[in-house]
Amino acid sequence: MNQNQITIIYDAHVLTQDPSYPEAHAIAFANGKILALDDAALALPGERWDAQGKVLTPGFNDVHSHSVWFGQTLMEVDLSKVVSAQDVYDAVASAEPSGEWIIASGFVASSLGGQTLELSELDRAAAGRPLLIKHNSGHAYTVNTRALELAGIDPAAPPTVEGGEFVRDSAGRCTGLLDE
């Protein structure tokens, strides 16, 4: 969808959250802003979507927060701007010692353009220190061999666990990705 294009959704039950106009049946918007409702929306030119009578509500924001977790990330290696596996390795290698572990956060695997992190390269970059990379989703981690060993996990034969996964390569070895 073109950001500047007007979109009109019609045949909907639009819950406006405005007590003076609680429901509309058509809505027009562009650039993240509501332009018009009902007949005024239908009079505008633009791409039209038939809601087929479904309910349309304003965007929901998940109001829970992880303020302590966020605060901790300010003291960790920031991976929020990496765009390649090499960027990750370089950031890990340049981590200033602040304890035994290297902890990184803000990692978005999809930002690597299809590249995956290699356990051997993470080991090299961490130079013998245990490494924990927190994925931005909060639902996965990537670790290196030293971290696995400290947890009592054999990287050559990771266990099967309920509620999560030690992601394995084609030879059955742990890749370092721990998925929920």
CSV table of C-alpha atoms in Angstrom, one decimal:
chain,number,residue,atom,x,y,z
A,1,MET,CA,0.0,0.0,0.0
A,2,ASN,CA,1.3,3.5,-0.9
A,3,GLN,CA,1.7,5.5,2.3
A,4,ASN,CA,0.1,8.6,0.6
A,5,GLN,CA,-2.8,6.7,-0.8
A,6,ILE,CA,-6.2,7.0,0.8
A,7,THR,CA,-7.7,3.7,1.9
A,8,ILE,CA,-11.5,3.4,2.5
A,9,ILE,CA,-12.8,0.5,4.5
A,10,TYR,CA,-16.6,0.1,4.1
A,11,ASP,CA,-19.4,-2.3,5.2
A,12,ALA,CA,-17.8,-2.3,8.6
A,13,HIS,CA,-18.8,-1.8,12.2
A,14,VAL,CA,-16.2,0.9,13.1
A,15,LEU,CA,-15.9,1.4,16.8
A,16,THR,CA,-14.7,5.0,16.9
A,17,GLN,CA,-14.2,5.3,20.7
A,18,ASP,CA,-15.9,8.8,20.4
A,19,PRO,CA,-19.0,9.0,22.7
A,20,SER,CA,-20.6,11.5,20.4
A,21,TYR,CA,-20.1,9.3,17.3
A,22,PRO,CA,-19.7,5.7,18.7
A,23,GLU,CA,-20.0,3.8,15.5
A,24,ALA,CA,-19.4,4.3,11.8
A,25,HIS,CA,-19.8,2.0,8.8
A,26,ALA,CA,-17.0,3.4,6.6
A,27,ILE,CA,-13.7,5.0,7.3
A,28,ALA,CA,-11.1,6.7,5.2
A,29,PHE,CA,-7.4,7.0,6.2
A,30,ALA,CA,-4.0,7.9,4.8
A,31,ASN,CA,-0.6,8.3,6.4
A,32,GLY,CA,-1.8,7.0,9.7
A,33,LYS,CA,-4.6,9.5,10.1
A,34,ILE,CA,-8.3,9.1,9.9
A,35,LEU,CA,-9.6,11.5,7.2
A,36,ALA,CA,-13.4,10.9,7.2
A,37,LEU,CA,-16.2,8.6,8.3
A,38,ASP,CA,-19.3,7.2,6.7
A,39,ASP,CA,-20.6,9.2,3.7
A,40,ALA,CA,-17.7,11.6,3.7
A,41,ALA,CA,-15.3,8.6,3.6
A,42,LEU,CA,-17.2,7.0,0.8
A,43,ALA,CA,-17.0,10.2,-1.2
A,44,LEU,CA,-13.2,10.2,-1.3
A,45,PRO,CA,-11.2,8.5,-4.0
A,46,GLY,CA,-8.9,5.7,-3.0
A,47,GLU,CA,-8.3,2.0,-2.5
A,48,ARG,CA,-11.5,0.3,-1.2
A,49,TRP,CA,-11.6,-2.7,1.2
A,50,ASP,CA,-14.9,-4.4,1.9
A,51,ALA,CA,-14.9,-5.5,5.6
A,52,GLN,CA,-18.0,-7.7,5.0
A,53,GLY,CA,-19.7,-6.5,8.2
A,54,LYS,CA,-16.7,-7.2,10.5
A,55,VAL,CA,-15.8,-5.0,13.5
A,56,LEU,CA,-13.0,-2.5,13.1
A,57,THR,CA,-11.4,-1.1,16.2
A,58,PRO,CA,-8.7,1.5,16.8
A,59,GLY,CA,-5.2,0.0,17.1
A,60,PHE,CA,-4.5,-1.6,20.4
A,61,ASN,CA,-1.3,-0.9,22.3
A,62,ASP,CA,-0.1,-3.6,24.6
A,63,VAL,CA,0.2,-1.6,27.8
A,64,HIS,CA,2.4,-3.9,29.8
A,65,SER,CA,6.0,-2.9,30.0
A,66,HIS,CA,9.3,-4.4,30.8
A,67,SER,CA,10.9,-1.4,32.3
A,68,VAL,CA,13.5,-3.3,34.3
A,69,TRP,CA,14.4,-5.4,31.3
A,70,PHE,CA,14.7,-2.3,29.2
A,71,GLY,CA,16.9,-0.6,31.8
A,72,GLN,CA,19.2,-3.6,31.8
A,73,THR,CA,19.6,-3.4,28.1
A,74,LEU,CA,21.2,0.1,28.5
A,75,MET,CA,24.2,-1.7,30.0
A,76,GLU,CA,24.4,-4.4,27.4
A,77,VAL,CA,25.9,-4.6,23.9
A,78,ASP,CA,23.4,-3.0,21.6
A,79,LEU,CA,22.6,-5.1,18.5
A,80,SER,CA,19.5,-3.1,17.5
A,81,LYS,CA,21.2,-1.6,14.4
A,82,VAL,CA,23.1,-4.7,13.0
A,83,VAL,CA,22.3,-5.6,9.4
A,84,SER,CA,24.7,-8.5,9.0
A,85,ALA,CA,26.1,-11.5,10.9
A,86,GLN,CA,29.5,-9.8,10.7
A,87,ASP,CA,28.1,-6.7,12.5
A,88,VAL,CA,27.0,-9.0,15.3
A,89,TYR,CA,30.5,-10.7,15.5
A,90,ASP,CA,32.2,-7.3,15.5
A,91,ALA,CA,29.9,-5.9,18.3
A,92,VAL,CA,30.5,-9.0,20.4
A,93,ALA,CA,34.3,-8.8,19.8
A,94,SER,CA,34.4,-5.2,20.8
A,95,ALA,CA,32.3,-5.7,24.0
A,96,GLU,CA,34.0,-4.0,27.0
A,97,PRO,CA,34.5,-6.4,29.9
A,98,SER,CA,31.9,-5.6,32.6
A,99,GLY,CA,31.8,-9.1,34.1
A,100,GLU,CA,32.4,-12.7,33.0
A,101,TRP,CA,29.5,-12.8,30.5
A,102,ILE,CA,29.0,-10.8,27.3
A,103,ILE,CA,25.3,-9.9,27.2
A,104,ALA,CA,23.8,-8.3,24.1
A,105,SER,CA,20.2,-7.2,23.4
A,106,GLY,CA,18.0,-5.6,20.8
A,107,PHE,CA,18.8,-8.4,18.3
A,108,VAL,CA,16.3,-8.8,15.4
A,109,ALA,CA,17.3,-11.9,13.4
A,110,SER,CA,15.3,-10.7,10.3
A,111,SER,CA,17.5,-7.7,10.0
A,112,LEU,CA,20.4,-9.9,8.8
A,113,GLY,CA,18.8,-10.4,5.4
A,114,GLY,CA,18.6,-14.2,5.6
A,115,GLN,CA,22.1,-14.7,7.2
A,116,THR,CA,22.3,-16.8,10.3
A,117,LEU,CA,24.7,-16.6,13.2
A,118,GLU,CA,27.4,-19.3,13.2
A,119,LEU,CA,28.2,-20.8,16.6
A,120,SER,CA,32.0,-21.0,15.8
A,121,GLU,CA,32.0,-17.3,14.8
A,122,LEU,CA,30.2,-16.4,18.0
A,123,ASP,CA,32.8,-18.4,20.0
A,124,ARG,CA,35.7,-16.6,18.2
A,125,ALA,CA,34.1,-13.2,18.7
A,126,ALA,CA,33.5,-13.8,22.4
A,127,ALA,CA,37.1,-15.0,22.9
A,128,GLY,CA,36.3,-17.7,25.5
A,129,ARG,CA,33.7,-15.7,27.5
A,130,PRO,CA,30.1,-16.9,27.7
A,131,LEU,CA,27.7,-15.0,25.4
A,132,LEU,CA,24.0,-14.4,25.7
A,133,ILE,CA,22.2,-12.5,22.9
A,134,LYS,CA,18.6,-11.5,23.8
A,135,HIS,CA,16.3,-11.4,20.8
A,136,ASN,CA,14.2,-8.3,20.5
A,137,SER,CA,11.0,-10.4,20.6
A,138,GLY,CA,11.9,-11.6,24.1
A,139,HIS,CA,11.1,-15.2,23.0
A,140,ALA,CA,14.5,-16.4,21.9
A,141,TYR,CA,18.2,-16.2,22.8
A,142,THR,CA,21.4,-17.0,21.0
A,143,VAL,CA,24.3,-18.3,23.0
A,144,ASN,CA,27.8,-19.5,22.3
A,145,THR,CA,29.5,-22.8,23.2
A,146,ARG,CA,30.9,-21.5,26.5
A,147,ALA,CA,27.4,-20.5,27.7
A,148,LEU,CA,26.0,-23.9,26.7
A,149,GLU,CA,28.8,-25.6,28.6
A,150,LEU,CA,28.1,-23.5,31.7
A,151,ALA,CA,24.5,-24.6,31.5
A,152,GLY,CA,25.6,-28.3,31.4
A,153,ILE,CA,24.5,-28.6,27.7
A,154,ASP,CA,26.6,-30.7,25.3
A,155,PRO,CA,26.5,-28.7,22.0
A,156,ALA,CA,27.0,-31.9,20.1
A,157,ALA,CA,23.9,-33.5,21.6
A,158,PRO,CA,21.5,-30.8,23.0
A,159,PRO,CA,18.6,-32.2,24.9
A,160,THR,CA,15.0,-32.1,23.8
A,161,VAL,CA,13.0,-29.9,26.2
A,162,GLU,CA,9.3,-29.2,26.7
A,163,GLY,CA,8.2,-25.7,25.9
A,164,GLY,CA,11.3,-24.8,23.9
A,165,GLU,CA,14.0,-25.9,21.5
A,166,PHE,CA,17.7,-26.1,21.2
A,167,VAL,CA,17.8,-25.4,17.4
A,168,ARG,CA,20.0,-27.9,15.7
A,169,ASP,CA,22.0,-27.9,12.4
A,170,SER,CA,21.8,-30.8,9.9
A,171,ALA,CA,24.3,-32.8,11.9
A,172,GLY,CA,22.2,-32.5,15.1
A,173,ARG,CA,24.5,-30.0,16.8
A,174,CYS,CA,23.2,-27.0,18.6
A,175,THR,CA,23.4,-23.8,16.5
A,176,GLY,CA,23.3,-21.6,19.6
A,177,LEU,CA,19.7,-20.5,19.0
A,178,LEU,CA,17.4,-21.2,21.9
A,179,ASP,CA,13.8,-20.8,20.9
A,180,GLU,CA,10.7,-20.7,23.0
